[in-house]
Coordinates of C-alpha atoms in Angstrom, one line a residue:
M281 CA -2.5 -30.7 20.0
M282 CA -4.9 -32.8 22.8
S283 CA -2.3 -31.1 25.5
L284 CA -3.0 -28.1 23.4
F285 CA -6.4 -27.9 24.2
S286 CA -6.2 -29.9 27.8
H287 CA -3.2 -26.8 28.9
P288 CA -4.8 -25.1 31.7
H289 CA -4.5 -21.4 30.7
F290 CA -5.9 -22.8 27.3
R291 CA -9.3 -19.8 26.5
L292 CA -11.8 -22.1 24.3
H293 CA -13.3 -18.2 23.6
H294 CA -9.7 -16.5 22.2
A295 CA -9.6 -20.5 19.9
L296 CA -13.0 -19.9 18.9
G297 CA -12.9 -16.4 17.4
G298 CA -9.6 -17.0 15.6
S299 CA -10.8 -20.0 14.3
A300 CA -14.0 -18.2 12.6
V301 CA -11.9 -15.9 11.1
I302 CA -9.4 -18.5 9.5
F303 CA -12.2 -20.8 8.5
F304 CA -13.8 -17.3 7.0
I305 CA -11.0 -16.5 4.9
V306 CA -10.0 -19.8 3.4
L307 CA -13.5 -20.3 2.6
L308 CA -14.0 -16.9 0.6
Y309 CA -9.8 -17.4 -1.1
A310 CA -11.5 -21.5 -1.3
T311 CA -14.3 -20.5 -3.4
S312 CA -13.0 -17.0 -5.0
L313 CA -9.5 -19.4 -6.7
Y314 CA -11.9 -22.3 -7.1
E315 CA -13.8 -20.5 -9.7
I316 CA -10.8 -18.9 -11.3
F317 CA -9.2 -22.5 -11.9
S318 CA -12.7 -24.0 -13.4
V319 CA -13.1 -21.1 -15.2
G320 CA -9.5 -20.4 -16.7
S321 CA -8.9 -24.1 -16.6
E322 CA -11.5 -23.9 -20.5
Y323 CA -7.6 -22.2 -21.8
S324 CA -5.4 -25.3 -23.2
W325 CA -1.5 -25.2 -22.6
E326 CA -1.7 -25.2 -26.7
D327 CA -4.0 -22.1 -26.3
F328 CA -1.5 -20.6 -24.3
K329 CA 1.5 -21.0 -26.3
Q330 CA -0.9 -18.9 -29.0
D331 CA -1.6 -16.4 -27.4
D332 CA 0.7 -13.4 -28.1
Y333 CA -1.0 -10.9 -26.6
L334 CA -1.0 -12.5 -23.2
H335 CA 2.9 -13.1 -24.0
Q336 CA 3.1 -9.2 -24.9
V337 CA 0.8 -8.7 -20.9
I338 CA 3.0 -10.5 -19.5
A339 CA 6.5 -9.5 -20.8
F340 CA 4.8 -5.7 -20.1
S341 CA 3.7 -6.3 -16.2
F342 CA 7.0 -7.4 -15.5
G343 CA 9.1 -4.5 -17.8
Q344 CA 7.9 -1.9 -16.3
A345 CA 7.3 -3.2 -12.9
F346 CA 11.7 -4.0 -13.2
L347 CA 11.9 -0.8 -13.9
S348 CA 9.4 1.1 -11.8
A349 CA 11.3 -0.5 -8.9
V350 CA 14.8 0.1 -10.3
L351 CA 14.2 4.0 -10.7
S352 CA 12.6 4.6 -7.6
L353 CA 15.3 2.9 -5.7
F354 CA 18.1 4.4 -7.2
I355 CA 15.8 7.8 -7.5
G356 CA 14.9 7.5 -3.7
L357 CA 18.8 6.1 -2.2
L358 CA 19.9 9.4 -3.5
F359 CA 16.7 11.1 -2.2
G360 CA 17.5 9.6 1.6
R361 CA 21.1 9.6 1.0
A362 CA 21.0 13.5 0.7
F363 CA 17.4 14.0 3.2
F364 CA 19.6 12.2 5.8
Y365 CA 23.2 14.5 5.7
Q366 CA 21.2 18.1 5.1
R367 CA 20.4 19.7 7.6
F368 CA 17.3 22.2 6.8
P369 CA 14.0 24.0 8.4
G370 CA 11.3 22.2 8.0
K371 CA 13.0 18.6 7.6
A372 CA 10.3 16.8 10.3
F373 CA 7.4 18.8 8.2
I374 CA 8.9 17.1 4.5
Q375 CA 9.6 13.8 6.5
R376 CA 5.4 13.5 8.0
L377 CA 4.1 15.4 4.6
F378 CA 6.8 12.3 2.2
S379 CA 4.3 10.0 4.2
L380 CA 1.5 10.9 3.3
T381 CA 2.0 9.2 -0.6
F382 CA 1.5 6.0 1.1
V383 CA -2.5 6.2 1.3
L384 CA -3.2 8.3 -1.2
P385 CA -5.7 6.7 -3.6
S386 CA -4.2 6.2 -6.6
L387 CA -6.5 7.9 -8.9
L388 CA -6.4 10.6 -7.1
V389 CA -2.8 11.4 -7.6
I390 CA -3.5 10.8 -11.7
F391 CA -5.9 13.3 -11.2
G392 CA -2.4 15.8 -10.1
L393 CA -0.6 13.8 -12.6
L394 CA -2.7 13.9 -15.4
G395 CA -2.8 18.6 -14.2
I396 CA 1.1 18.5 -14.1
Y397 CA 2.4 16.4 -16.9
G398 CA -1.0 16.0 -19.2
T399 CA -1.0 18.2 -22.5
A400 CA -2.4 20.6 -21.1
G401 CA -0.8 20.8 -18.3
W402 CA 1.6 22.6 -16.1
F403 CA 4.8 21.1 -17.5
S404 CA 3.4 21.1 -21.2
R405 CA 2.6 25.1 -20.7
F406 CA 6.3 25.6 -19.3
I407 CA 8.0 24.0 -22.1
H408 CA 5.5 26.3 -24.8
W409 CA 6.6 29.2 -22.7
L410 CA 10.3 28.7 -23.6
G411 CA 9.4 28.1 -27.4
I412 CA 10.2 24.4 -27.4
D413 CA 8.2 22.9 -29.9
W414 CA 7.2 19.5 -27.8
N415 CA 3.9 18.2 -26.6
P416 CA 4.6 15.9 -23.9
T417 CA 2.6 12.8 -23.4
I418 CA 1.6 11.3 -19.6
Y419 CA -0.1 8.2 -21.5
G420 CA 2.2 4.9 -21.7
L421 CA 5.1 3.8 -20.4
T422 CA 6.1 7.1 -19.3
G423 CA 2.8 8.2 -17.8
I424 CA 2.8 4.5 -15.5
L425 CA 6.8 5.2 -14.4
I426 CA 5.9 8.6 -13.2
A427 CA 3.5 7.8 -11.2
H428 CA 4.7 4.9 -9.2
L429 CA 8.0 7.1 -8.9
F430 CA 5.5 9.4 -6.8
F431 CA 4.4 6.2 -4.9
N432 CA 7.4 4.1 -4.6
I433 CA 10.6 7.6 -4.3
P434 CA 9.5 8.2 -1.0
L435 CA 9.0 4.6 0.4
A436 CA 12.7 3.5 -1.3
A437 CA 13.5 6.7 0.6
R438 CA 12.9 5.9 3.9
M439 CA 14.4 2.4 3.8
T440 CA 17.3 3.5 2.8
Q441 CA 17.4 6.2 6.3
Q442 CA 16.8 3.6 8.6
G443 CA 20.2 2.0 6.4
L444 CA 21.8 4.9 7.0
Q445 CA 20.5 5.6 10.6
A446 CA 22.0 2.4 11.6
I447 CA 25.5 3.2 11.2
P448 CA 27.5 4.0 14.3
S449 CA 29.3 7.0 15.0
E450 CA 32.1 5.7 15.7
Q451 CA 32.4 4.8 11.9
H452 CA 32.3 8.0 10.5
R453 CA 34.0 9.5 12.8
L454 CA 37.1 6.6 11.8
A455 CA 35.9 7.0 8.3
A456 CA 37.1 11.2 9.0
Q457 CA 40.3 9.8 10.6
L458 CA 41.4 7.5 7.6
N459 CA 39.9 10.6 4.9
I460 CA 37.2 8.1 3.5
R461 CA 34.9 9.7 1.4
G462 CA 33.3 9.7 -1.8
W463 CA 32.5 6.4 -3.5
Q464 CA 34.9 4.4 -1.4
F465 CA 32.8 5.9 1.8
F466 CA 29.7 4.1 0.5
R467 CA 31.7 0.9 -0.7
L468 CA 32.7 1.0 2.7
I469 CA 31.0 2.2 4.9
E470 CA 27.3 2.5 3.7
L471 CA 26.2 -0.1 1.9
P472 CA 26.5 -3.4 4.3
Y473 CA 24.3 -1.4 6.1
L474 CA 21.6 -0.7 3.1
K475 CA 21.7 -3.5 1.3
S476 CA 19.7 -4.9 3.9
Q477 CA 17.4 -2.5 3.1
L478 CA 17.9 -2.3 -0.5
L479 CA 17.2 -5.6 -1.5
P480 CA 14.0 -6.2 0.2
A481 CA 13.5 -2.2 -0.7
L482 CA 13.3 -3.5 -4.9
V483 CA 11.1 -6.7 -4.1
L484 CA 8.5 -5.2 -2.8
I485 CA 8.2 -2.2 -4.9
F486 CA 8.5 -4.8 -7.9
M487 CA 5.2 -6.7 -6.4
L488 CA 3.7 -3.2 -5.7
C489 CA 4.7 -2.0 -9.3
F490 CA 3.4 -5.3 -11.0
T491 CA 0.1 -5.4 -8.5
S492 CA -0.4 -2.1 -9.8
F493 CA -4.3 -1.7 -10.9
A494 CA -5.6 2.1 -11.4
I495 CA -2.4 3.7 -12.6
V496 CA -1.7 1.1 -15.2
L497 CA -5.8 1.3 -16.0
A498 CA -5.7 4.9 -16.4
L499 CA -2.3 6.5 -17.5
G500 CA -1.7 2.8 -19.5
G501 CA -2.5 4.3 -23.3
G502 CA -4.3 1.6 -24.7
P503 CA -3.8 -2.8 -24.6
Q504 CA 0.1 -2.7 -26.0
N505 CA 0.3 -1.0 -22.2
S506 CA -1.8 -3.6 -20.3
T507 CA -1.1 -5.5 -16.8
L508 CA -2.2 -8.8 -16.4
E509 CA -4.8 -6.7 -13.8
V510 CA -6.3 -4.5 -16.6
A511 CA -6.1 -7.1 -19.0
I512 CA -8.1 -8.9 -16.3
Y513 CA -10.5 -6.0 -15.9
Q514 CA -10.8 -5.4 -20.0
A515 CA -11.6 -9.8 -20.5
I516 CA -14.9 -9.3 -18.2
F517 CA -15.6 -5.2 -19.3
F518 CA -14.8 -4.8 -23.0
E519 CA -14.9 -8.9 -24.2
F520 CA -17.3 -10.2 -21.7
D521 CA -14.3 -13.1 -22.0
L522 CA -14.7 -14.6 -18.7
P523 CA -12.4 -17.9 -19.1
K524 CA -9.9 -15.4 -20.7
A525 CA -9.9 -13.0 -17.4
A526 CA -9.7 -16.3 -15.4
L527 CA -7.0 -17.7 -16.8
F528 CA -5.4 -14.1 -17.0
A529 CA -5.9 -13.7 -13.1
L530 CA -4.8 -17.6 -12.8
I531 CA -1.2 -16.3 -14.1
Q532 CA -1.4 -13.1 -11.9
F533 CA -2.0 -15.3 -8.4
V534 CA 1.0 -17.7 -9.5
C535 CA 3.5 -15.0 -10.3
C536 CA 1.9 -13.1 -7.1
F537 CA 3.0 -16.1 -5.0
V538 CA 6.1 -16.0 -5.9
L539 CA 7.1 -12.5 -5.8
F540 CA 5.3 -12.9 -2.0
A541 CA 7.6 -15.5 -0.8
L542 CA 10.9 -13.5 -2.1
S543 CA 9.9 -11.2 -0.7
Q544 CA 9.4 -13.0 2.8
F545 CA 12.9 -14.3 1.5
F546 CA 14.8 -11.7 1.4
A547 CA 12.9 -9.1 4.3
K548 CA 15.5 -9.9 7.0
T549 CA 15.9 -8.3 9.6
P550 CA 18.8 -5.9 10.0
E551 CA 21.9 -7.1 11.9
T552 CA 22.8 -3.8 13.7
L553 CA 19.8 -3.0 16.2
V554 CA 21.7 0.7 16.3
T555 CA 19.2 3.1 17.1
Q556 CA 20.9 6.5 17.3
Q557 CA 18.8 10.0 17.9
T558 CA 21.7 11.8 16.6
I559 CA 24.3 10.3 14.9
W560 CA 28.0 12.0 14.0
F561 CA 29.4 12.8 10.7
T562 CA 31.5 14.6 8.6
P563 CA 29.8 17.4 7.0
P564 CA 29.5 16.9 3.3
S565 CA 31.9 19.2 0.8
S566 CA 30.6 21.7 -1.5
A567 CA 30.3 19.8 -4.6
V568 CA 28.4 17.2 -2.7
K569 CA 26.4 19.8 -0.8
I570 CA 25.2 21.0 -3.6
F571 CA 24.0 17.8 -5.3
H572 CA 22.2 17.0 -2.5
I573 CA 20.4 20.0 -2.4
F574 CA 19.6 19.7 -6.3
I575 CA 18.1 16.4 -5.5
L576 CA 16.1 17.6 -2.3
I577 CA 14.6 20.2 -4.4
F578 CA 13.8 18.0 -7.4
V579 CA 12.5 14.9 -6.0
C580 CA 9.8 17.9 -3.6
L581 CA 8.3 20.0 -6.2
F582 CA 7.9 16.3 -8.1
I583 CA 6.1 14.9 -4.6
F584 CA 4.3 17.7 -4.1
M585 CA 3.3 19.8 -7.1
P586 CA 0.7 17.3 -8.5
L587 CA -1.0 17.8 -4.5
I588 CA -0.6 21.4 -5.1
H589 CA -2.6 21.2 -8.7
I590 CA -5.1 19.2 -7.1
V591 CA -5.9 21.8 -4.6
V592 CA -5.6 24.6 -6.8
E593 CA -7.9 23.2 -9.5
G594 CA -10.8 22.1 -6.9
L595 CA -10.6 25.9 -5.3
T596 CA -10.5 27.4 -8.3
A597 CA -13.6 25.2 -9.6
S598 CA -15.6 27.3 -11.8
E599 CA -18.9 24.6 -11.9
W600 CA -18.2 24.0 -7.6
L601 CA -21.4 25.1 -6.3
S602 CA -22.9 22.7 -9.6
V603 CA -20.8 20.2 -8.8
W604 CA -21.7 20.0 -4.8
Q605 CA -26.1 19.4 -6.4
D606 CA -25.1 16.6 -8.4
P607 CA -26.5 13.8 -6.6
Q608 CA -24.6 11.4 -7.6
L609 CA -21.2 13.1 -6.2
W610 CA -23.9 12.7 -2.8
K611 CA -24.5 9.3 -3.3
A612 CA -20.6 8.4 -3.8
L613 CA -19.8 10.2 -1.1
V614 CA -22.1 8.7 1.8
Y615 CA -21.1 5.0 -0.1
S616 CA -17.1 6.1 0.4
L617 CA -18.1 7.8 3.8
S618 CA -19.6 4.4 4.9
M619 CA -17.9 1.7 3.5
A620 CA -14.3 2.8 4.7
P621 CA -14.7 2.7 8.2
T622 CA -16.6 -0.2 7.9
S623 CA -13.9 -1.7 5.9
G624 CA -11.5 -0.3 9.0
V625 CA -13.9 -1.8 11.9
F626 CA -13.8 -5.7 10.2
A627 CA -10.2 -5.7 9.6
I628 CA -9.3 -4.4 13.5
V629 CA -12.1 -7.3 14.1
F630 CA -10.5 -9.7 12.1
S631 CA -6.6 -9.0 13.0
F632 CA -8.1 -8.6 16.9
F633 CA -9.1 -12.2 16.8
L634 CA -6.0 -13.2 15.0
L635 CA -3.4 -11.8 17.4
L636 CA -5.0 -13.0 19.9
L637 CA -5.1 -16.7 18.8
S638 CA -1.3 -16.3 18.0
R639 CA -0.2 -14.5 21.2
Q640 CA -1.8 -17.7 23.1
L641 CA -0.3 -20.1 21.3
Q642 CA 2.9 -18.5 21.8
W643 CA 2.2 -17.9 25.2
L644 CA 1.3 -21.6 25.1
H645 CA 4.5 -22.3 24.1
F646 CA 3.5 -23.7 20.0
P647 CA 5.4 -21.2 18.0
M648 CA 5.0 -22.9 14.9
L649 CA 1.1 -22.5 15.3
A650 CA 1.3 -19.0 15.8
T651 CA 4.0 -18.5 13.7
L652 CA 1.5 -20.6 11.0
I653 CA -1.8 -18.5 11.7
Q654 CA 0.7 -15.0 11.5
T655 CA 1.5 -15.8 8.3
G656 CA -1.6 -16.9 6.8
G657 CA -2.6 -13.7 7.3
M658 CA -0.3 -11.8 6.0
M659 CA 0.3 -14.5 2.5
I660 CA -3.7 -11.9 1.8
L661 CA -1.2 -9.7 0.0
A662 CA -0.3 -13.0 -2.1
I663 CA -3.7 -12.7 -3.5
P664 CA -4.4 -9.3 -4.7
T665 CA -7.8 -8.5 -4.0
L666 CA -8.7 -8.3 -8.2
I667 CA -7.5 -11.8 -7.6
L668 CA -10.5 -11.5 -4.8
T669 CA -12.7 -10.2 -6.6
V670 CA -12.7 -11.9 -10.0
G671 CA -13.2 -14.9 -8.2
L672 CA -16.3 -13.7 -6.8
F673 CA -18.0 -12.2 -9.9
L674 CA -17.4 -15.4 -11.5
F675 CA -18.9 -17.0 -8.5
L676 CA -22.4 -14.5 -8.5
Q677 CA -22.2 -13.1 -12.2
N678 CA -25.8 -15.7 -12.5
T679 CA -27.4 -13.5 -9.0
D680 CA -29.2 -10.1 -9.2
L681 CA -27.1 -8.2 -6.6
T682 CA -28.6 -5.0 -4.6
P683 CA -26.4 -2.0 -2.9
L684 CA -26.4 -3.7 -0.2
H685 CA -24.9 -6.8 -1.2
L686 CA -22.3 -5.1 -3.4
F687 CA -21.5 -3.0 -0.4
G688 CA -20.9 -6.1 2.2
M689 CA -18.1 -7.1 -1.0
V690 CA -16.3 -4.2 -1.3
V691 CA -16.1 -3.6 2.6
L692 CA -15.1 -7.7 3.1
C693 CA -12.5 -6.9 -0.1
N694 CA -11.4 -3.2 1.3
A695 CA -10.8 -4.5 4.5
L696 CA -9.1 -8.0 3.9
S697 CA -6.3 -6.0 1.6
A698 CA -6.1 -3.7 5.2
M699 CA -5.8 -6.7 7.3
P700 CA -2.2 -7.4 7.1
F701 CA -1.0 -3.8 7.8
V702 CA -3.4 -3.4 11.0
M703 CA -1.7 -7.2 11.9
R704 CA 1.9 -5.7 11.8
I705 CA 0.8 -2.5 13.6
L706 CA -0.8 -4.9 16.6
N707 CA 1.3 -7.4 16.8
I708 CA 3.8 -6.6 19.1
P709 CA 1.7 -3.7 21.3
M710 CA -0.6 -6.8 21.5
T711 CA 2.7 -9.4 22.7
H712 CA 3.4 -7.6 25.3
T713 CA 0.8 -6.8 26.8
L714 CA 0.4 -10.5 27.2
Q715 CA 3.6 -10.8 28.4
Y716 CA 3.3 -8.2 31.1
Y717 CA -0.2 -8.5 32.5
E718 CA -1.0 -12.4 31.6
K719 CA 0.1 -14.0 34.9
L720 CA -1.4 -10.5 36.7
C721 CA -4.8 -11.7 34.8
L722 CA -4.8 -15.2 35.9
S723 CA -4.4 -14.5 39.8
L724 CA -7.0 -12.5 39.9
G725 CA -9.2 -14.1 37.5
I726 CA -9.6 -11.5 34.8
K727 CA -10.7 -13.1 31.5
G728 CA -13.1 -12.4 28.8
W729 CA -14.6 -8.4 28.3
Q730 CA -13.4 -7.0 31.8
R731 CA -10.1 -8.4 30.6
F732 CA -10.4 -6.5 27.5
K733 CA -12.0 -3.7 29.1
L734 CA -9.3 -3.2 31.7
I735 CA -6.4 -4.1 31.0
E736 CA -5.9 -4.5 27.1
Y737 CA -7.9 -1.4 25.5
P738 CA -5.8 1.3 27.9
L739 CA -2.6 -0.4 26.7
L740 CA -4.1 -0.4 22.9
K741 CA -6.0 2.4 22.7
A742 CA -3.2 4.5 20.5
P743 CA -2.3 1.3 18.3
L744 CA -6.0 1.0 17.4
K745 CA -7.0 4.1 16.6
Y746 CA -4.1 4.2 14.4
A747 CA -4.6 0.7 12.7
F748 CA -8.3 2.4 12.3
A749 CA -7.1 5.1 10.9
L750 CA -4.9 3.4 8.1
A751 CA -7.2 0.2 7.6
T752 CA -10.1 3.4 6.6
T753 CA -7.7 5.9 4.8
L754 CA -6.5 2.4 2.6
S755 CA -10.3 1.4 2.2
L756 CA -10.9 5.2 1.3
G757 CA -8.7 4.9 -2.2
D758 CA -9.8 1.2 -3.4
F759 CA -9.9 1.5 -6.3
T760 CA -9.5 -2.0 -6.9
A761 CA -13.6 -4.3 -5.8
I762 CA -15.3 -1.0 -6.8
A763 CA -14.2 -1.7 -10.1
L764 CA -15.5 -4.4 -11.0
F765 CA -18.6 -4.4 -8.8
G766 CA -19.1 -0.6 -9.4
R767 CA -22.7 0.6 -10.8
P768 CA -24.7 4.0 -11.2
D769 CA -26.6 2.9 -8.5
F770 CA -23.3 1.8 -6.5
T771 CA -20.4 4.0 -6.4
S772 CA -17.5 5.5 -4.0
L773 CA -15.8 8.5 -4.6
P774 CA -12.4 7.2 -6.2
H775 CA -15.2 5.3 -9.3
L776 CA -16.7 8.5 -9.8
L777 CA -13.1 10.3 -9.8
Y778 CA -12.1 7.8 -12.6
Q779 CA -16.0 8.1 -14.9
Q780 CA -15.1 11.9 -14.1
I781 CA -11.7 11.7 -15.9
G782 CA -12.6 9.6 -18.1
Q783 CA -15.5 11.7 -19.3
Y784 CA -12.9 14.6 -19.3
R785 CA -15.4 16.2 -17.0
S786 CA -12.2 18.3 -15.4
Q787 CA -14.2 20.4 -13.4
E788 CA -16.4 17.9 -12.1
A789 CA -13.1 15.9 -10.9
A790 CA -11.4 18.5 -9.7
V791 CA -14.0 18.7 -6.8
T792 CA -13.9 15.5 -6.3
A793 CA -10.7 15.0 -5.8
L794 CA -10.3 17.8 -3.8
I795 CA -13.0 16.2 -1.7
L796 CA -11.2 12.9 -1.6
L797 CA -7.7 14.8 -0.7
S798 CA -9.3 16.4 1.9
L799 CA -10.6 13.3 3.9
C800 CA -7.8 11.7 3.2
I801 CA -5.0 14.5 4.7
G802 CA -8.3 14.1 7.8
L803 CA -7.7 11.0 8.1
F804 CA -3.6 11.0 7.3
L805 CA -3.5 13.3 10.8
L806 CA -5.3 11.4 12.5
I807 CA -2.6 8.4 12.0
E808 CA 0.3 10.6 12.7
R809 CA -1.2 11.6 16.1
N810 CA -2.0 7.9 16.6
K811 CA 1.7 6.9 15.4
V812 CA 3.2 9.1 17.9
K813 CA 1.4 8.6 20.6
D814 CA 1.9 5.0 19.6
D815 CA 5.5 5.6 19.3

């Protein structure tokens, strides 16, 4: 370690900035986890073994996550193959729209799904129009699976396309010469390339569904369909049983830590680095083409109809003007538009200082330390935002919090939850900047603010905008932190939308949902614009 500090090219201000971020994050999570461990320890092992409700919650958490992951991967695989092998107008546009699902708030999608699959939704009315006496319900496991499929089919489809894109054209030509088709083609040609994508996709989707909060809270339909995160929320707000909430949070932390370790183990780099713009392949047969078209239409309708419902309901709401006169809406709008960009800025600053330290250690030939710092930043994924929020809630339960305090805590929680994504975006561009210009900066004595202004910022401008827009969009739609700290004098658009949906104020919810969707689409367009520049 002494050789590191005595190195002539070691920059103390980079080390101080990155170390301060590490110290702050470790202190924050250690405080939160300590509170959870302290309160949760009031439950003994015997209490755990005798708590049938806890066993049911754990079983349902794993069960719904497994079903969601398997169905998402299966349908995503079918759609990804159909999308890859079929050429049609608007293909690139649909690909971009599917990317929108990643940044859409869960409660916004839930409102759209209720309008399609709810008791009085489009699907129910269509069934009754056909003369079928059946009243479908979206609440319970069915609704949870539908919502998870909405978010995760596009992810599975994209990873499927990445695997298919890696297959060289020569293998397609060889398969055509040997007349390898159908199942044999999938088994011999496609599956070896897809395996590097499908298993990590399954683990990732499972983890996302296991930590799902807003979806299960809104569509679960009761305690019998609760996951660990929802049980934590219910134990705090409905039972005010803090030891029970802490125990659930502790179990959730252990499960997520194990799942994160599995996701890191399976997230291996594909063996091939082939990236071809155009791949030659044999056109599918007529029967396969018909099946592909059916899959494309079915999935596109499934994804786009809830969004269309939001737009239609929002524009045709009878109480449009009166909703805009509601002071609660303006309060939620102001808080959302203040918290989201502030969270984005903090996520950028934290990630930038961590990566400055990491890349400097890499340059000075301390790769283990550099990797440890980056892994530490990504470890935030192993501790869901709800765990951090519950720990802070327990720590501050006897403190009289003002809206300004709540603002700071929600901003901080949202910034930390967006950090892993920001680090992934900035890591490679910042590393390249160091590799290309480090020696030049050392020879000319350019450092500090001058280096950032003259060298770093012009090269990192596009990825920084992309990362900021993504972090802001994710923070704009986050419901986890505000669910615990929200109150009448401190709210946000997702928090307000949840209250309106729960109180069956459909007209007001339609306007709120349309506003939230418009903001997300605007930020999404900024993301795509800067992503193209970055590419």
